C-alpha positions as a printed NumPy array, in Angstrom:
array([[  6.042, -16.919, -30.504],
       [  4.709, -15.638, -27.171],
       [  2.957, -18.918, -26.411],
       [  6.272, -20.836, -26.645],
       [  7.85 , -18.873, -23.8  ],
       [  6.405, -19.311, -20.296],
       [  5.041, -16.208, -18.575],
       [  7.845, -16.129, -15.963],
       [ 10.403, -15.867, -18.78 ],
       [  8.362, -13.107, -20.407],
       [  8.456, -11.344, -17.061],
       [ 12.215, -11.891, -16.781],
       [ 12.732, -10.305, -20.208],
       [ 10.633,  -7.38 , -18.955],
       [ 12.915,  -7.069, -15.892],
       [ 15.974,  -7.088, -18.158],
       [ 14.387,  -4.43 , -20.385],
       [ 13.562,  -2.231, -17.371],
       [ 17.114,  -2.653, -15.988],
       [ 18.559,  -1.625, -19.356],
       [ 16.426,   1.537, -19.429],
       [ 17.389,   2.396, -15.86 ],
       [ 21.065,   1.893, -16.591],
       [ 20.94 ,   4.117, -19.663],
       [ 19.108,   6.856, -17.751],
       [ 21.565,   6.716, -14.858],
       [ 24.533,   6.783, -17.237],
       [ 23.342,  10.079, -18.747],
       [ 23.409,  11.707, -15.289],
       [ 27.106,  10.942, -14.678],
       [ 28.881,  13.501, -16.932],
       [ 29.087,  17.055, -15.647],
       [ 28.284,  19.479, -18.492],
       [ 30.629,  22.391, -19.123],
       [ 27.77 ,  24.853, -19.503],
       [ 25.039,  25.447, -16.945],
       [ 21.999,  23.336, -17.737],
       [ 18.486,  24.647, -17.551],
       [ 17.336,  25.141, -13.955],
       [ 15.681,  21.951, -12.76 ],
       [ 17.245,  19.777, -15.488],
       [ 19.29 ,  17.65 , -13.092],
       [ 16.318,  17.235, -10.781],
       [ 14.216,  16.185, -13.76 ],
       [ 16.833,  13.577, -14.73 ],
       [ 16.906,  12.249, -11.171],
       [ 13.105,  11.997, -11.107],
       [ 13.157,  10.026, -14.379],
       [ 15.788,   7.689, -12.92 ],
       [ 13.675,   7.178,  -9.786],
       [ 10.598,   6.412, -11.902],
       [ 12.615,   3.877, -13.909],
       [ 13.866,   2.295, -10.67 ],
       [ 10.286,   1.95 ,  -9.4  ],
       [  9.289,   0.305, -12.691],
       [ 12.223,  -2.103, -12.376],
       [ 11.12 ,  -2.981,  -8.838],
       [  7.561,  -3.596, -10.065],
       [  8.821,  -5.758, -12.928],
       [ 10.951,  -7.782, -10.499],
       [  7.965,  -8.286,  -8.175],
       [  5.826,  -9.437, -11.118],
       [  8.553, -11.85 , -12.199],
       [  8.803, -13.235,  -8.67 ],
       [  5.046, -13.739,  -8.491],
       [  4.926, -15.509, -11.871],
       [  7.826, -17.699, -10.751],
       [  5.762, -18.788,  -7.728],
       [  7.005, -16.478,  -4.981],
       [  4.322, -15.753,  -2.384],
       [  3.418, -12.364,  -0.944],
       [  4.983, -13.308,   2.415],
       [  8.404, -13.742,   0.807],
       [  8.062, -10.576,  -1.282],
       [  7.031,  -8.583,   1.782],
       [  9.855, -10.006,   3.899],
       [ 12.401,  -9.269,   1.162],
       [ 11.249,  -5.651,   0.972],
       [ 10.793,  -5.235,   4.754],
       [  7.073,  -4.636,   4.398],
       [  4.058,  -6.719,   5.338],
       [  2.717,  -9.31 ,   2.882],
       [ -0.479,  -7.254,   2.637],
       [  1.491,  -4.09 ,   1.828],
       [  3.435,  -6.021,  -0.826],
       [  0.197,  -7.269,  -2.387],
       [ -1.338,  -3.798,  -2.335],
       [  1.825,  -2.288,  -3.823],
       [  2.378,  -4.793,  -6.646],
       [ -0.924,  -6.555,  -7.418],
       [ -1.941,  -3.923,  -9.977],
       [  1.405,  -4.258, -11.763],
       [  0.919,  -8.028, -11.846],
       [ -2.606,  -7.658, -13.243],
       [ -1.43 ,  -5.128, -15.841],
       [  1.355,  -7.488, -16.924],
       [ -1.125, -10.374, -17.346],
       [ -3.419,  -8.067, -19.323],
       [ -0.633,  -6.902, -21.605],
       [  0.592, -10.486, -22.049],
       [ -2.915, -11.505, -23.173],
       [ -3.341,  -8.439, -25.4  ],
       [  0.103,  -7.038, -26.247],
       [ -1.142,  -4.985, -29.192],
       [ -4.187,  -3.56 , -27.396],
       [ -2.985,  -2.449, -23.955],
       [ -5.216,  -0.578, -21.577],
       [ -4.179,   3.072, -22.069],
       [ -5.07 ,   3.814, -18.444],
       [ -2.41 ,   1.371, -17.199],
       [  0.835,   3.137, -16.417],
       [  4.248,   1.907, -17.468],
       [  3.267,  -0.286, -20.397],
       [  6.07 ,  -2.254, -21.952],
       [  6.7  ,  -1.81 , -25.67 ],
       [  4.594,  -4.468, -27.386],
       [  7.61 ,  -6.138, -29.002],
       [  8.981,  -7.064, -25.556],
       [  5.953,  -9.319, -25.069],
       [  5.101, -10.188, -28.684],
       [  8.667, -11.115, -29.605],
       [ 10.483, -11.747, -26.32 ],
       [ 13.315, -13.627, -28.031],
       [ 13.904, -10.644, -30.333],
       [ 13.848,  -8.303, -27.341],
       [ 16.263, -10.621, -25.514],
       [ 18.614, -10.645, -28.518],
       [ 18.573,  -6.828, -28.482],
       [ 19.394,  -6.944, -24.776],
       [ 22.236,  -9.409, -25.498],
       [ 23.742,  -6.769, -27.776],
       [ 23.287,  -4.106, -25.099],
       [ 24.996,  -6.207, -22.402],
       [ 27.893,  -7.036, -24.726],
       [ 28.339,  -3.316, -25.594],
       [ 28.497,  -2.436, -21.896],
       [ 31.028,  -4.835, -20.398],
       [ 31.827,  -4.765, -16.713],
       [ 34.743,  -6.121, -14.736],
       [ 33.076,  -9.454, -14.056],
       [ 33.474, -12.659, -16.015],
       [ 32.287, -12.198, -19.622],
       [ 28.629, -13.276, -19.872],
       [ 29.05 , -15.219, -23.121],
       [ 27.412, -14.378, -26.442],
       [ 23.812, -14.739, -25.205],
       [ 23.62 , -13.363, -21.64 ],
       [ 19.88 , -12.644, -21.856],
       [ 18.503, -14.788, -24.684],
       [ 20.464, -17.881, -23.688],
       [ 17.831, -18.751, -21.073],
       [ 14.923, -18.601, -23.526],
       [ 13.671, -21.628, -25.455],
       [ 14.106, -21.534, -29.222],
       [ 12.252, -23.283, -32.012],
       [ 14.345, -25.655, -34.185],
       [ 14.503, -22.93 , -36.875],
       [ 15.768, -20.361, -34.356],
       [ 18.382, -22.801, -33.043],
       [ 19.856, -23.15 , -36.551],
       [ 20.031, -19.424, -37.27 ],
       [ 23.046, -17.504, -35.942],
       [ 22.492, -15.439, -32.807]])
């Protein structure tokens, strides 16, 4: 199925996946526990949230690149030079291309690998993310039944099956 979905859409599913992880991590930091947590626990949670935010930023930069955005625009958007943008995100872009080519055999040295199903079965991952979005409504207009997967192409068989 991966060959039926263009690389920019794969990258967009990866951004959605990263945003979902970040949201779930941030949500766990909101409640204030009644008992005193282990020293450093809150700091550890905050560090995990920051790491997830950096991974979301990388995923967004990769998506932008695959969608045709140049380094000048990425740098300007982030208030850094185009060269700094390329230095900061080129490895993430290369790692994404590598994992897209070989989703079941990722380079173990590459940090922040996506779960293989996100790239092997992006429609399935998008359907999971649809469920997540629908379970976490906000005050905006309802996104419809397929807020993530609705943008992905489907085969005739997938179009007939219920979402």
